Amino acid sequence: SQQPNGAANSFDHSLRYLLRQCESKRVRRSYMSSQRSITAEMSAILVDWMVDVSQKFKLLPQTLFMAVGLLDRFMSLRQVEQSKLQLAGITCVMIIGKYEEIFPPTVKDYIEVCDGIYTPRELLEAEGEVLLTLNFDLNLAVPFVMLEFFRHFICLDEREFALCHFFLESSLLDLEHLDFSAAELAGGAILLAKASFQKEVWGKKEESITKISLSAAKEAAKFLFAVGKKLEALDLNAVKDKFSSPKYFGISGLSVEQRIFRLG
């Protein structure tokens, strides 16, 4: 059934705003080449740890995605020393926690999760540095937010949504995800999840809702599939452990091929 004109206009306005955010805040993965003491591998280890921290504090999924996005934006503008990389990561979690969480962790909590290697003063100074560098602009459309938005208009059951969530969270470990917009990654995750359950994949309805073509969704889906293969071989376990729980249907306990061809 068609949406009433008011609802349709509201949807279009919201989608246009989110898509503008997707594009205006994009960071190219090439930024890592300008970092003198940080590598992509170090970034992956940090993000895996941030996933673990988000689990420990029971943070909202969007808090994690926005914190990683904030970190990428910050590091694309400022040099980060290797000894301060974890500080940058936890600072971004703290900033977004204040923005997204009803009851965010305290400074003391964040210091403890870093094993006390930083002082409260260092953490608060780092917070100021990040906020000033980004001109206090924390608005960011991230893949998980786009997924939740699309979910209201593209039917996804709980298993399909969990699979999409897993694909997107896994992609945070690979800087290549920056080659895609948040909307494209969400679309690719939906396409891949639908294919996993042998359902209709990406037709005119999906293109009309998301403004993402089938070819763009396929490219993102191919990347997400490749990330899943990489994750199986990596010694980074936070995402795998998180999605091995019954809450997420034990998705990470299956091989990529099983997820794609046998979940349904």
PDB file of N, CA, C and O in Angstrom, residues 156-186:
ATOM      1  N   LEU A 156      12.635  -7.033   7.223  1.00  0.00           N
ATOM      2  CA  LEU A 156      13.734  -7.887   7.680  1.00  0.00           C
ATOM      3  C   LEU A 156      13.296  -8.559   8.970  1.00  0.00           C
ATOM      4  O   LEU A 156      12.920  -7.872   9.929  1.00  0.00           O
ATOM      5  N   ASP A 157      13.326  -9.889   9.009  1.00  0.00           N
ATOM      6  CA  ASP A 157      13.004 -10.541  10.274  1.00  0.00           C
ATOM      7  C   ASP A 157      14.225 -10.486  11.194  1.00  0.00           C
ATOM      8  O   ASP A 157      15.285  -9.963  10.814  1.00  0.00           O
ATOM      9  N   GLU A 158      14.105 -11.014  12.405  1.00  0.00           N
ATOM     10  CA  GLU A 158      15.159 -10.873  13.400  1.00  0.00           C
ATOM     11  C   GLU A 158      16.462 -11.540  12.964  1.00  0.00           C
ATOM     12  O   GLU A 158      17.551 -11.014  13.206  1.00  0.00           O
ATOM     13  N   ARG A 159      16.365 -12.693  12.331  1.00  0.00           N
ATOM     14  CA  ARG A 159      17.590 -13.376  11.887  1.00  0.00           C
ATOM     15  C   ARG A 159      18.271 -12.612  10.766  1.00  0.00           C
ATOM     16  O   ARG A 159      19.497 -12.473  10.745  1.00  0.00           O
ATOM     17  N   GLU A 160      17.489 -12.108   9.830  1.00  0.00           N
ATOM     18  CA  GLU A 160      18.064 -11.329   8.729  1.00  0.00           C
ATOM     19  C   GLU A 160      18.723 -10.057   9.251  1.00  0.00           C
ATOM     20  O   GLU A 160      19.821  -9.697   8.811  1.00  0.00           O
ATOM     21  N   PHE A 161      18.053  -9.400  10.201  1.00  0.00           N
ATOM     22  CA  PHE A 161      18.614  -8.167  10.759  1.00  0.00           C
ATOM     23  C   PHE A 161      19.913  -8.467  11.510  1.00  0.00           C
ATOM     24  O   PHE A 161      20.895  -7.719  11.394  1.00  0.00           O
ATOM     25  N   ALA A 162      19.938  -9.557  12.282  1.00  0.00           N
ATOM     26  CA  ALA A 162      21.155  -9.936  13.011  1.00  0.00           C
ATOM     27  C   ALA A 162      22.302 -10.219  12.043  1.00  0.00           C
ATOM     28  O   ALA A 162      23.460  -9.855  12.301  1.00  0.00           O
ATOM     29  N   LEU A 163      21.987 -10.851  10.930  1.00  0.00           N
ATOM     30  CA  LEU A 163      23.013 -11.145   9.936  1.00  0.00           C
ATOM     31  C   LEU A 163      23.545  -9.851   9.309  1.00  0.00           C
ATOM     32  O   LEU A 163      24.764  -9.679   9.147  1.00  0.00           O
ATOM     33  N   CYS A 164      22.640  -8.932   8.991  1.00  0.00           N
ATOM     34  CA  CYS A 164      23.069  -7.618   8.482  1.00  0.00           C
ATOM     35  C   CYS A 164      23.976  -6.920   9.489  1.00  0.00           C
ATOM     36  O   CYS A 164      25.026  -6.373   9.128  1.00  0.00           O
ATOM     37  N   HIS A 165      23.571  -6.941  10.752  1.00  0.00           N
ATOM     38  CA  HIS A 165      24.354  -6.308  11.816  1.00  0.00           C
ATOM     39  C   HIS A 165      25.754  -6.916  11.881  1.00  0.00           C
ATOM     40  O   HIS A 165      26.749  -6.201  11.980  1.00  0.00           O
ATOM     41  N   PHE A 166      25.823  -8.227  11.794  1.00  0.00           N
ATOM     42  CA  PHE A 166      27.124  -8.907  11.838  1.00  0.00           C
ATOM     43  C   PHE A 166      28.004  -8.497  10.666  1.00  0.00           C
ATOM     44  O   PHE A 166      29.195  -8.210  10.833  1.00  0.00           O
ATOM     45  N   PHE A 167      27.427  -8.483   9.468  1.00  0.00           N
ATOM     46  CA  PHE A 167      28.202  -8.079   8.290  1.00  0.00           C
ATOM     47  C   PHE A 167      28.767  -6.674   8.485  1.00  0.00           C
ATOM     48  O   PHE A 167      29.948  -6.416   8.212  1.00  0.00           O
ATOM     49  N   LEU A 168      27.925  -5.760   8.947  1.00  0.00           N
ATOM     50  CA  LEU A 168      28.350  -4.366   9.075  1.00  0.00           C
ATOM     51  C   LEU A 168      29.373  -4.178  10.182  1.00  0.00           C
ATOM     52  O   LEU A 168      30.342  -3.433  10.021  1.00  0.00           O
ATOM     53  N   GLU A 169      29.187  -4.862  11.317  1.00  0.00           N
ATOM     54  CA  GLU A 169      30.147  -4.707  12.402  1.00  0.00           C
ATOM     55  C   GLU A 169      31.493  -5.324  12.023  1.00  0.00           C
ATOM     56  O   GLU A 169      32.545  -4.790  12.369  1.00  0.00           O
ATOM     57  N   SER A 170      31.475  -6.428  11.307  1.00  0.00           N
ATOM     58  CA  SER A 170      32.718  -7.037  10.828  1.00  0.00           C
ATOM     59  C   SER A 170      33.465  -6.087   9.911  1.00  0.00           C
ATOM     60  O   SER A 170      34.700  -6.016   9.924  1.00  0.00           O
ATOM     61  N   SER A 171      32.719  -5.328   9.110  1.00  0.00           N
ATOM     62  CA  SER A 171      33.360  -4.433   8.129  1.00  0.00           C
ATOM     63  C   SER A 171      34.145  -3.311   8.802  1.00  0.00           C
ATOM     64  O   SER A 171      35.048  -2.739   8.192  1.00  0.00           O
ATOM     65  N   LEU A 172      33.821  -2.993  10.055  1.00  0.00           N
ATOM     66  CA  LEU A 172      34.541  -1.929  10.758  1.00  0.00           C
ATOM     67  C   LEU A 172      36.013  -2.271  10.953  1.00  0.00           C
ATOM     68  O   LEU A 172      36.840  -1.379  11.156  1.00  0.00           O
ATOM     69  N   LEU A 173      36.353  -3.557  10.896  1.00  0.00           N
ATOM     70  CA  LEU A 173      37.740  -3.984  11.083  1.00  0.00           C
ATOM     71  C   LEU A 173      38.592  -3.784   9.836  1.00  0.00           C
ATOM     72  O   LEU A 173      39.807  -3.943   9.885  1.00  0.00           O
ATOM     73  N   ASP A 174      37.961  -3.444   8.734  1.00  0.00           N
ATOM     74  CA  ASP A 174      38.662  -3.323   7.454  1.00  0.00           C
ATOM     75  C   ASP A 174      38.467  -1.906   6.922  1.00  0.00           C
ATOM     76  O   ASP A 174      37.341  -1.497   6.627  1.00  0.00           O
ATOM     77  N   LEU A 175      39.548  -1.166   6.768  1.00  0.00           N
ATOM     78  CA  LEU A 175      39.440   0.220   6.304  1.00  0.00           C
ATOM     79  C   LEU A 175      38.823   0.330   4.913  1.00  0.00           C
ATOM     80  O   LEU A 175      38.370   1.412   4.517  1.00  0.00           O
ATOM     81  N   GLU A 176      38.786  -0.762   4.184  1.00  0.00           N
ATOM     82  CA  GLU A 176      38.185  -0.727   2.849  1.00  0.00           C
ATOM     83  C   GLU A 176      36.698  -0.372   2.916  1.00  0.00           C
ATOM     84  O   GLU A 176      36.104   0.039   1.912  1.00  0.00           O
ATOM     85  N   HIS A 177      36.097  -0.506   4.101  1.00  0.00           N
ATOM     86  CA  HIS A 177      34.677  -0.128   4.205  1.00  0.00           C
ATOM     87  C   HIS A 177      34.483   1.355   3.908  1.00  0.00           C
ATOM     88  O   HIS A 177      33.390   1.779   3.526  1.00  0.00           O
ATOM     89  N   LEU A 178      35.559   2.140   4.031  1.00  0.00           N
ATOM     90  CA  LEU A 178      35.459   3.573   3.751  1.00  0.00           C
ATOM     91  C   LEU A 178      35.304   3.862   2.263  1.00  0.00           C
ATOM     92  O   LEU A 178      35.000   4.993   1.881  1.00  0.00           O
ATOM     93  N   ASP A 179      35.513   2.847   1.423  1.00  0.00           N
ATOM     94  CA  ASP A 179      35.299   3.026  -0.014  1.00  0.00           C
ATOM     95  C   ASP A 179      33.810   3.090  -0.361  1.00  0.00           C
ATOM     96  O   ASP A 179      33.448   3.425  -1.494  1.00  0.00           O
ATOM     97  N   PHE A 180      32.964   2.747   0.599  1.00  0.00           N
ATOM     98  CA  PHE A 180      31.518   2.722   0.383  1.00  0.00           C
ATOM     99  C   PHE A 180      30.850   3.723   1.316  1.00  0.00           C
ATOM    100  O   PHE A 180      31.340   3.991   2.412  1.00  0.00           O
ATOM    101  N   SER A 181      29.729   4.254   0.878  1.00  0.00           N
ATOM    102  CA  SER A 181      28.957   5.106   1.788  1.00  0.00           C
ATOM    103  C   SER A 181      28.244   4.230   2.812  1.00  0.00           C
ATOM    104  O   SER A 181      28.085   3.011   2.614  1.00  0.00           O
ATOM    105  N   ALA A 182      27.803   4.853   3.890  1.00  0.00           N
ATOM    106  CA  ALA A 182      27.066   4.110   4.917  1.00  0.00           C
ATOM    107  C   ALA A 182      25.810   3.482   4.330  1.00  0.00           C
ATOM    108  O   ALA A 182      25.441   2.342   4.673  1.00  0.00           O
ATOM    109  N   ALA A 183      25.149   4.202   3.443  1.00  0.00           N
ATOM    110  CA  ALA A 183      23.929   3.679   2.822  1.00  0.00           C
ATOM    111  C   ALA A 183      24.239   2.479   1.927  1.00  0.00           C
ATOM    112  O   ALA A 183      23.502   1.484   1.921  1.00  0.00           O
ATOM    113  N   GLU A 184      25.323   2.562   1.171  1.00  0.00           N
ATOM    114  CA  GLU A 184      25.697   1.442   0.301  1.00  0.00           C
ATOM    115  C   GLU A 184      26.026   0.196   1.113  1.00  0.00           C
ATOM    116  O   GLU A 184      25.641  -0.922   0.744  1.00  0.00           O
ATOM    117  N   LEU A 185      26.727   0.366   2.232  1.00  0.00           N
ATOM    118  CA  LEU A 185      27.050  -0.785   3.079  1.00  0.00           C
ATOM    119  C   LEU A 185      25.783  -1.404   3.659  1.00  0.00           C
ATOM    120  O   LEU A 185      25.645  -2.628   3.703  1.00  0.00           O
ATOM    121  N   ALA A 186      24.859  -0.557   4.110  1.00  0.00           N
ATOM    122  CA  ALA A 186      23.597  -1.087   4.634  1.00  0.00           C
ATOM    123  C   ALA A 186      22.837  -1.830   3.545  1.00  0.00           C
ATOM    124  O   ALA A 186      22.289  -2.923   3.778  1.00  0.00           O
TER     125      ALA A 186
END
